[in-house]
PDB file of C-alpha atoms and ligand atoms in Angstrom:
ATOM      1  CA  MET A   1     181.778 208.817 -34.349  1.00  0.00           C
ATOM      2  CA  GLY A   2     179.237 206.547 -35.806  1.00  0.00           C
ATOM      3  CA  ASP A   3     175.624 209.337 -35.968  1.00  0.00           C
ATOM      4  CA  GLY A   4     175.941 210.298 -32.746  1.00  0.00           C
ATOM      5  CA  VAL A   5     175.094 213.956 -31.663  1.00  0.00           C
ATOM      6  CA  LEU A   6     177.056 215.807 -28.790  1.00  0.00           C
ATOM      7  CA  ILE A   7     175.648 218.815 -27.456  1.00  0.00           C
ATOM      8  CA  THR A   8     176.902 220.550 -24.339  1.00  0.00           C
ATOM      9  CA  ILE A   9     175.296 223.340 -21.940  1.00  0.00           C
ATOM     10  CA  GLU A  10     177.668 225.470 -20.495  1.00  0.00           C
ATOM     11  CA  GLY A  11     177.829 228.877 -18.594  1.00  0.00           C
ATOM     12  CA  ILE A  12     179.108 230.544 -15.367  1.00  0.00           C
ATOM     13  CA  ASP A  13     177.690 228.875 -11.813  1.00  0.00           C
ATOM     14  CA  GLY A  14     174.102 229.242 -11.203  1.00  0.00           C
ATOM     15  CA  CYS A  15     173.074 230.219 -14.970  1.00  0.00           C
ATOM     16  CA  GLY A  16     170.448 227.512 -15.031  1.00  0.00           C
ATOM     17  CA  LYS A  17     172.480 224.968 -18.119  1.00  0.00           C
ATOM     18  CA  SER A  18     171.649 222.194 -15.403  1.00  0.00           C
ATOM     19  CA  THR A  19     167.830 223.039 -15.479  1.00  0.00           C
ATOM     20  CA  GLN A  20     168.155 223.178 -19.363  1.00  0.00           C
ATOM     21  CA  ALA A  21     170.284 220.309 -20.008  1.00  0.00           C
ATOM     22  CA  ALA A  22     167.476 218.131 -17.940  1.00  0.00           C
ATOM     23  CA  LEU A  23     164.946 219.937 -20.333  1.00  0.00           C
ATOM     24  CA  LEU A  24     166.160 219.649 -23.021  1.00  0.00           C
ATOM     25  CA  CYS A  25     166.883 216.118 -22.522  1.00  0.00           C
ATOM     26  CA  GLU A  26     163.101 215.003 -21.632  1.00  0.00           C
ATOM     27  CA  ALA A  27     162.264 217.478 -25.021  1.00  0.00           C
ATOM     28  CA  LEU A  28     164.633 214.599 -27.050  1.00  0.00           C
ATOM     29  CA  VAL A  29     163.127 211.337 -24.757  1.00  0.00           C
ATOM     30  CA  ALA A  30     159.528 212.475 -25.961  1.00  0.00           C
ATOM     31  CA  ARG A  31     160.658 213.285 -29.898  1.00  0.00           C
ATOM     32  CA  GLY A  32     160.948 209.412 -29.425  1.00  0.00           C
ATOM     33  CA  LEU A  33     165.098 210.138 -29.703  1.00  0.00           C
ATOM     34  CA  PRO A  34     167.864 207.217 -28.203  1.00  0.00           C
ATOM     35  CA  VAL A  35     169.090 210.364 -25.885  1.00  0.00           C
ATOM     36  CA  GLY A  36     172.157 209.339 -22.990  1.00  0.00           C
ATOM     37  CA  PRO A  37     174.463 206.300 -22.740  1.00  0.00           C
ATOM     38  CA  ALA A  38     172.387 203.485 -23.279  1.00  0.00           C
ATOM     39  CA  GLY A  39     173.498 202.051 -19.453  1.00  0.00           C
ATOM     40  CA  ALA A  40     171.275 205.306 -18.644  1.00  0.00           C
ATOM     41  CA  PRO A  41     168.824 206.219 -20.768  1.00  0.00           C
ATOM     42  CA  GLY A  42     167.326 209.925 -20.775  1.00  0.00           C
ATOM     43  CA  THR A  43     169.730 211.333 -18.243  1.00  0.00           C
ATOM     44  CA  VAL A  44     172.193 214.407 -18.828  1.00  0.00           C
ATOM     45  CA  LEU A  45     175.700 213.504 -18.508  1.00  0.00           C
ATOM     46  CA  ARG A  46     177.733 215.888 -15.792  1.00  0.00           C
ATOM     47  CA  GLU A  47     181.155 217.043 -15.726  1.00  0.00           C
ATOM     48  CA  PRO A  48     183.309 216.364 -13.954  1.00  0.00           C
ATOM     49  CA  GLY A  49     181.856 213.139 -13.338  1.00  0.00           C
ATOM     50  CA  GLY A  50     179.945 210.767 -15.176  1.00  0.00           C
ATOM     51  CA  THR A  51     182.340 207.738 -14.576  1.00  0.00           C
ATOM     52  CA  PRO A  52     183.471 206.114 -10.811  1.00  0.00           C
ATOM     53  CA  ALA A  53     187.106 208.233 -11.526  1.00  0.00           C
ATOM     54  CA  GLY A  54     184.921 211.005 -12.553  1.00  0.00           C
ATOM     55  CA  GLU A  55     183.192 211.212  -9.192  1.00  0.00           C
ATOM     56  CA  ALA A  56     186.364 210.778  -7.541  1.00  0.00           C
ATOM     57  CA  VAL A  57     188.259 213.329  -9.164  1.00  0.00           C
ATOM     58  CA  ARG A  58     185.362 215.492  -9.041  1.00  0.00           C
ATOM     59  CA  ASP A  59     185.220 215.344  -4.837  1.00  0.00           C
ATOM     60  CA  ILE A  60     188.986 216.369  -4.911  1.00  0.00           C
ATOM     61  CA  LEU A  61     188.316 219.257  -7.454  1.00  0.00           C
ATOM     62  CA  LEU A  62     184.974 220.995  -5.174  1.00  0.00           C
ATOM     63  CA  HIS A  63     185.514 219.544  -1.868  1.00  0.00           C
ATOM     64  CA  GLY A  64     189.217 218.939  -1.774  1.00  0.00           C
ATOM     65  CA  PRO A  65     192.253 221.235  -0.433  1.00  0.00           C
ATOM     66  CA  ASP A  66     191.146 225.090  -0.817  1.00  0.00           C
ATOM     67  CA  SER A  67     194.052 225.732  -3.096  1.00  0.00           C
ATOM     68  CA  LEU A  68     195.502 223.910  -6.152  1.00  0.00           C
ATOM     69  CA  ALA A  69     197.474 224.834  -8.413  1.00  0.00           C
ATOM     70  CA  PRO A  70     195.583 226.475 -11.416  1.00  0.00           C
ATOM     71  CA  TRP A  71     197.350 223.346 -13.786  1.00  0.00           C
ATOM     72  CA  THR A  72     196.434 220.953 -10.780  1.00  0.00           C
ATOM     73  CA  GLU A  73     193.405 221.844 -11.964  1.00  0.00           C
ATOM     74  CA  THR A  74     192.974 222.061 -15.325  1.00  0.00           C
ATOM     75  CA  MET A  75     194.593 218.786 -15.529  1.00  0.00           C
ATOM     76  CA  LEU A  76     192.502 216.919 -12.830  1.00  0.00           C
ATOM     77  CA  TYR A  77     189.390 218.184 -14.699  1.00  0.00           C
ATOM     78  CA  ALA A  78     190.980 216.632 -18.086  1.00  0.00           C
ATOM     79  CA  ALA A  79     191.671 214.004 -16.829  1.00  0.00           C
ATOM     80  CA  ALA A  80     188.019 213.206 -15.685  1.00  0.00           C
ATOM     81  CA  ARG A  81     187.007 214.476 -18.988  1.00  0.00           C
ATOM     82  CA  ALA A  82     189.207 211.380 -20.867  1.00  0.00           C
ATOM     83  CA  GLU A  83     187.359 208.993 -18.742  1.00  0.00           C
ATOM     84  CA  LEU A  84     184.393 210.221 -20.076  1.00  0.00           C
ATOM     85  CA  VAL A  85     185.263 210.310 -23.660  1.00  0.00           C
ATOM     86  CA  ALA A  86     186.809 206.795 -23.126  1.00  0.00           C
ATOM     87  CA  ARG A  87     184.280 204.896 -21.431  1.00  0.00           C
ATOM     88  CA  VAL A  88     181.040 206.944 -22.406  1.00  0.00           C
ATOM     89  CA  LEU A  89     180.879 209.378 -25.503  1.00  0.00           C
ATOM     90  CA  ARG A  90     182.925 207.285 -27.860  1.00  0.00           C
ATOM     91  CA  PRO A  91     180.665 204.182 -27.393  1.00  0.00           C
ATOM     92  CA  GLY A  92     177.272 206.705 -26.899  1.00  0.00           C
ATOM     93  CA  LEU A  93     177.862 208.672 -30.168  1.00  0.00           C
ATOM     94  CA  ALA A  94     179.705 204.951 -32.052  1.00  0.00           C
ATOM     95  CA  ALA A  95     175.751 203.917 -31.195  1.00  0.00           C
ATOM     96  CA  GLY A  96     173.993 207.116 -32.430  1.00  0.00           C
ATOM     97  CA  ARG A  97     172.715 208.243 -29.164  1.00  0.00           C
ATOM     98  CA  VAL A  98     172.071 211.532 -28.749  1.00  0.00           C
ATOM     99  CA  LEU A  99     174.416 212.370 -25.682  1.00  0.00           C
ATOM    100  CA  VAL A 100     173.390 216.149 -23.918  1.00  0.00           C
ATOM    101  CA  LEU A 101     176.455 217.779 -21.310  1.00  0.00           C
ATOM    102  CA  ASP A 102     176.279 219.586 -18.384  1.00  0.00           C
ATOM    103  CA  ARG A 103     179.933 221.166 -19.296  1.00  0.00           C
ATOM    104  CA  TYR A 104     182.498 220.028 -21.415  1.00  0.00           C
ATOM    105  CA  ILE A 105     185.414 220.770 -22.212  1.00  0.00           C
ATOM    106  CA  ASP A 106     184.481 224.826 -22.890  1.00  0.00           C
ATOM    107  CA  SER A 107     184.104 225.051 -18.739  1.00  0.00           C
ATOM    108  CA  SER A 108     187.798 224.355 -19.015  1.00  0.00           C
ATOM    109  CA  LEU A 109     189.132 227.141 -21.372  1.00  0.00           C
ATOM    110  CA  ALA A 110     186.361 229.546 -19.738  1.00  0.00           C
ATOM    111  CA  TYR A 111     187.946 228.956 -16.479  1.00  0.00           C
ATOM    112  CA  GLN A 112     191.271 227.839 -16.678  1.00  0.00           C
ATOM    113  CA  GLY A 113     192.495 229.321 -19.632  1.00  0.00           C
ATOM    114  CA  TYR A 114     190.954 232.617 -19.703  1.00  0.00           C
ATOM    115  CA  ALA A 115     190.039 232.839 -15.814  1.00  0.00           C
ATOM    116  CA  ARG A 116     192.806 231.456 -14.259  1.00  0.00           C
ATOM    117  CA  GLY A 117     194.697 232.987 -17.092  1.00  0.00           C
ATOM    118  CA  LEU A 118     196.754 230.246 -17.753  1.00  0.00           C
ATOM    119  CA  GLY A 119     195.841 230.998 -21.829  1.00  0.00           C
ATOM    120  CA  ILE A 120     193.279 228.688 -23.978  1.00  0.00           C
ATOM    121  CA  ASP A 121     195.450 228.103 -26.230  1.00  0.00           C
ATOM    122  CA  ALA A 122     197.199 226.261 -23.804  1.00  0.00           C
ATOM    123  CA  VAL A 123     194.338 224.723 -22.104  1.00  0.00           C
ATOM    124  CA  LEU A 124     192.681 223.692 -25.182  1.00  0.00           C
ATOM    125  CA  ALA A 125     196.495 221.770 -26.439  1.00  0.00           C
ATOM    126  CA  VAL A 126     195.992 219.344 -22.980  1.00  0.00           C
ATOM    127  CA  ASN A 127     192.830 219.042 -23.617  1.00  0.00           C
ATOM    128  CA  ALA A 128     193.276 217.868 -27.138  1.00  0.00           C
ATOM    129  CA  PRO A 129     194.626 214.512 -26.938  1.00  0.00           C
ATOM    130  CA  ALA A 130     191.888 213.328 -24.014  1.00  0.00           C
ATOM    131  CA  VAL A 131     188.283 214.701 -26.112  1.00  0.00           C
ATOM    132  CA  GLY A 132     189.849 214.112 -30.104  1.00  0.00           C
ATOM    133  CA  ASP A 133     186.802 214.326 -32.549  1.00  0.00           C
ATOM    134  CA  ALA A 134     184.306 213.526 -29.438  1.00  0.00           C
ATOM    135  CA  MET A 135     183.886 217.970 -30.211  1.00  0.00           C
ATOM    136  CA  PRO A 136     180.115 218.876 -29.819  1.00  0.00           C
ATOM    137  CA  ALA A 137     178.263 219.734 -32.231  1.00  0.00           C
ATOM    138  CA  LEU A 138     176.354 222.620 -30.831  1.00  0.00           C
ATOM    139  CA  THR A 139     177.793 223.828 -27.299  1.00  0.00           C
ATOM    140  CA  VAL A 140     174.784 226.451 -25.840  1.00  0.00           C
ATOM    141  CA  VAL A 141     175.848 228.944 -23.479  1.00  0.00           C
ATOM    142  CA  LEU A 142     173.546 230.477 -20.958  1.00  0.00           C
ATOM    143  CA  ALA A 143     173.870 233.854 -20.074  1.00  0.00           C
ATOM    144  CA  VAL A 144     173.552 235.182 -16.942  1.00  0.00           C
ATOM    145  CA  ALA A 145     174.763 238.651 -15.140  1.00  0.00           C
ATOM    146  CA  PRO A 146     177.193 237.026 -12.596  1.00  0.00           C
ATOM    147  CA  ALA A 147     175.277 238.295  -9.603  1.00  0.00           C
ATOM    148  CA  THR A 148     172.098 236.119 -11.074  1.00  0.00           C
ATOM    149  CA  GLY A 149     174.695 233.323 -10.678  1.00  0.00           C
ATOM    150  CA  LEU A 150     175.524 233.888  -7.599  1.00  0.00           C
ATOM    151  CA  GLY A 151     172.573 234.581  -5.844  1.00  0.00           C
ATOM    152  CA  ARG A 152     170.536 231.342  -7.886  1.00  0.00           C
ATOM    153  CA  ALA A 153     172.864 229.223  -6.575  1.00  0.00           C
ATOM    154  CA  THR A 154     172.074 227.195  -3.517  1.00  0.00           C
ATOM    155  CA  GLY A 155     172.889 224.995  -0.391  1.00  0.00           C
ATOM    156  CA  VAL A 156     176.771 224.260   0.318  1.00  0.00           C
ATOM    157  CA  ARG A 157     179.062 226.527  -2.033  1.00  0.00           C
ATOM    158  CA  ASP A 158     181.824 223.795  -3.914  1.00  0.00           C
ATOM    159  CA  ARG A 159     185.518 225.447  -4.007  1.00  0.00           C
ATOM    160  CA  ILE A 160     184.999 227.586  -7.018  1.00  0.00           C
ATOM    161  CA  GLU A 161     181.840 229.212  -5.990  1.00  0.00           C
ATOM    162  CA  ARG A 162     183.505 230.325  -2.688  1.00  0.00           C
ATOM    163  CA  GLU A 163     185.996 232.555  -4.597  1.00  0.00           C
ATOM    164  CA  GLY A 164     183.177 234.695  -5.112  1.00  0.00           C
ATOM    165  CA  ILE A 165     181.937 237.304  -7.993  1.00  0.00           C
ATOM    166  CA  ALA A 166     185.335 238.086  -9.153  1.00  0.00           C
ATOM    167  CA  LEU A 167     185.733 234.879 -10.408  1.00  0.00           C
ATOM    168  CA  GLN A 168     182.394 234.255 -12.098  1.00  0.00           C
ATOM    169  CA  ARG A 169     183.123 237.568 -14.001  1.00  0.00           C
ATOM    170  CA  ARG A 170     185.924 236.581 -15.069  1.00  0.00           C
ATOM    171  CA  VAL A 171     184.705 233.273 -16.104  1.00  0.00           C
ATOM    172  CA  ALA A 172     181.880 235.266 -18.131  1.00  0.00           C
ATOM    173  CA  ASP A 173     183.806 237.245 -20.039  1.00  0.00           C
ATOM    174  CA  GLY A 174     185.710 233.773 -21.340  1.00  0.00           C
ATOM    175  CA  PHE A 175     182.533 232.245 -22.682  1.00  0.00           C
ATOM    176  CA  ALA A 176     182.356 235.387 -24.621  1.00  0.00           C
ATOM    177  CA  GLU A 177     185.110 235.176 -25.781  1.00  0.00           C
ATOM    178  CA  LEU A 178     184.699 231.651 -27.147  1.00  0.00           C
ATOM    179  CA  ALA A 179     181.430 232.637 -27.867  1.00  0.00           C
ATOM    180  CA  ARG A 180     184.017 235.173 -30.794  1.00  0.00           C
ATOM    181  CA  ARG A 181     186.202 232.609 -31.308  1.00  0.00           C
ATOM    182  CA  PHE A 182     183.905 229.459 -32.921  1.00  0.00           C
ATOM    183  CA  PRO A 183     181.013 231.432 -33.665  1.00  0.00           C
ATOM    184  CA  GLN A 184     179.529 228.128 -35.687  1.00  0.00           C
ATOM    185  CA  ARG A 185     179.981 225.849 -32.405  1.00  0.00           C
ATOM    186  CA  ILE A 186     178.696 228.161 -29.350  1.00  0.00           C
ATOM    187  CA  ARG A 187     175.698 230.113 -29.683  1.00  0.00           C
ATOM    188  CA  LEU A 188     174.613 232.286 -26.372  1.00  0.00           C
ATOM    189  CA  VAL A 189     171.016 232.204 -25.148  1.00  0.00           C
ATOM    190  CA  ASP A 190     169.654 234.594 -23.084  1.00  0.00           C
ATOM    191  CA  GLY A 191     169.441 233.015 -19.634  1.00  0.00           C
ATOM    192  CA  GLU A 192     168.059 235.855 -17.547  1.00  0.00           C
ATOM    193  CA  ARG A 193     164.462 234.836 -18.621  1.00  0.00           C
ATOM    194  CA  PRO A 194     161.801 232.325 -17.129  1.00  0.00           C
ATOM    195  CA  VAL A 195     162.809 228.792 -18.064  1.00  0.00           C
ATOM    196  CA  ALA A 196     160.212 227.695 -20.427  1.00  0.00           C
ATOM    197  CA  ALA A 197     161.619 230.759 -22.776  1.00  0.00           C
ATOM    198  CA  VAL A 198     165.062 229.845 -22.249  1.00  0.00           C
ATOM    199  CA  ALA A 199     164.069 225.680 -22.994  1.00  0.00           C
ATOM    200  CA  ALA A 200     162.341 226.914 -26.333  1.00  0.00           C
ATOM    201  CA  ASP A 201     165.624 228.039 -27.736  1.00  0.00           C
ATOM    202  CA  VAL A 202     167.458 225.351 -26.554  1.00  0.00           C
ATOM    203  CA  THR A 203     165.291 223.816 -27.891  1.00  0.00           C
ATOM    204  CA  ALA A 204     165.402 225.513 -31.745  1.00  0.00           C
ATOM    205  CA  LEU A 205     169.082 225.401 -31.965  1.00  0.00           C
ATOM    206  CA  VAL A 206     169.049 221.434 -31.237  1.00  0.00           C
ATOM    207  CA  ALA A 207     166.419 220.836 -33.422  1.00  0.00           C
ATOM    208  CA  PRO A 208     168.142 221.336 -36.779  1.00  0.00           C
ATOM    209  CA  LEU A 209     170.556 218.327 -35.449  1.00  0.00           C
ATOM    210  CA  VAL A 210     168.500 215.637 -34.945  1.00  0.00           C
ATOM    211  CA  GLU A 211     165.817 216.780 -38.146  1.00  0.00           C
ATOM    212  CA  GLY A 212     164.660 213.792 -39.518  1.00  0.00           C
ATOM    213  CA  ARG A 213     165.460 211.409 -36.637  1.00  0.00           C
ATOM    214  CA  GLY A 214     163.551 209.731 -33.955  1.00  0.00           C
ATOM    215  CA  VAL A 215     159.711 209.444 -34.063  1.00  0.00           C
TER     216      VAL A 215
HETATM  217  P1  TYD B   1     178.871 221.748 -11.616  1.00  0.00           P
HETATM  218  O1  TYD B   1     179.053 221.135 -10.536  1.00  0.00           O
HETATM  219  O2  TYD B   1     178.415 222.367 -12.769  1.00  0.00           O
HETATM  220  O3  TYD B   1     178.695 223.538 -11.019  1.00  0.00           O
HETATM  221  P2  TYD B   1     177.821 224.042 -10.801  1.00  0.00           P
HETATM  222  O4  TYD B   1     176.247 223.161 -10.453  1.00  0.00           O
HETATM  223  O5  TYD B   1     176.983 224.713  -9.188  1.00  0.00           O
HETATM  224  O6  TYD B   1     177.239 224.760 -11.664  1.00  0.00           O
HETATM  225  O7  TYD B   1     180.254 222.591 -12.050  1.00  0.00           O
HETATM  226  C1  TYD B   1     181.513 221.969 -10.982  1.00  0.00           C
HETATM  227  C2  TYD B   1     182.714 223.545 -10.783  1.00  0.00           C
HETATM  228  O8  TYD B   1     183.904 223.247 -11.900  1.00  0.00           O
HETATM  229  C3  TYD B   1     182.293 224.527 -11.793  1.00  0.00           C
HETATM  230  O9  TYD B   1     182.460 225.683 -10.668  1.00  0.00           O
HETATM  231  C4  TYD B   1     182.604 225.430 -12.524  1.00  0.00           C
HETATM  232  C5  TYD B   1     183.535 224.014 -12.161  1.00  0.00           C
HETATM  233  N1  TYD B   1     184.426 223.994 -13.813  1.00  0.00           N
HETATM  234  C6  TYD B   1     185.792 223.501 -14.428  1.00  0.00           C
HETATM  235  O10 TYD B   1     186.652 224.630 -13.344  1.00  0.00           O
HETATM  236  N2  TYD B   1     186.569 223.827 -15.121  1.00  0.00           N
HETATM  237  C7  TYD B   1     185.493 222.153 -16.060  1.00  0.00           C
HETATM  238  O11 TYD B   1     186.377 222.135 -16.946  1.00  0.00           O
HETATM  239  C8  TYD B   1     184.857 222.119 -15.330  1.00  0.00           C
HETATM  240  C9  TYD B   1     184.156 221.147 -16.047  1.00  0.00           C
HETATM  241  C10 TYD B   1     184.284 222.830 -14.584  1.00  0.00           C
END
């Protein structure tokens, strides 16, 4: 898998992960590291999406019919992920790049596996062939109260956000469960604090992974 590094930022809707992922990319670029895919250096990758087919699937997932059967939803997220892994993540990691993802497999485990009740192991099994060894070296979960998250979400709510706070509460519990289950890889960061304080913690967690690299 080359000497690339995969870092994922996760959490409930409105936890601030897009802001933090962008700040992390900036900090890594400032260190002279080869960040993001070669075709779009310096950028954050987002899930679902990040490839033409993945963006089309995203449209179905977030702006399509209100009700999707839980396994339909799970497999569509996994399909978008398979495309991203094959076309962007594997080539990027093989080329030694540092890739920052705004959501990845843990979102499926927390939303579909835990919150929808399909089971973390069952959802992991569906994703395993798509992801293979392209697992994150580090996953930062930004922990915020569900009310904070929904309060921050601006603009038109997507299909998942429209389901409201009960789902977000289960998702938050799901991420806490994942952090207990994979303590080596997943780290919780208190996302209720000012942006700069959260960013400092995220950068400190990432630093050992890029030690000795860059300029
Ligand atoms: P995202 O665009 O990151 O939403 P936001 O920017 O509002 O946080 O993610 C889209 C939605 O898809 C979000 O509600 C979480 C959900 N999701 C899943 O349910 N499973 C998954 O595997 C992924 C990647 C996202």
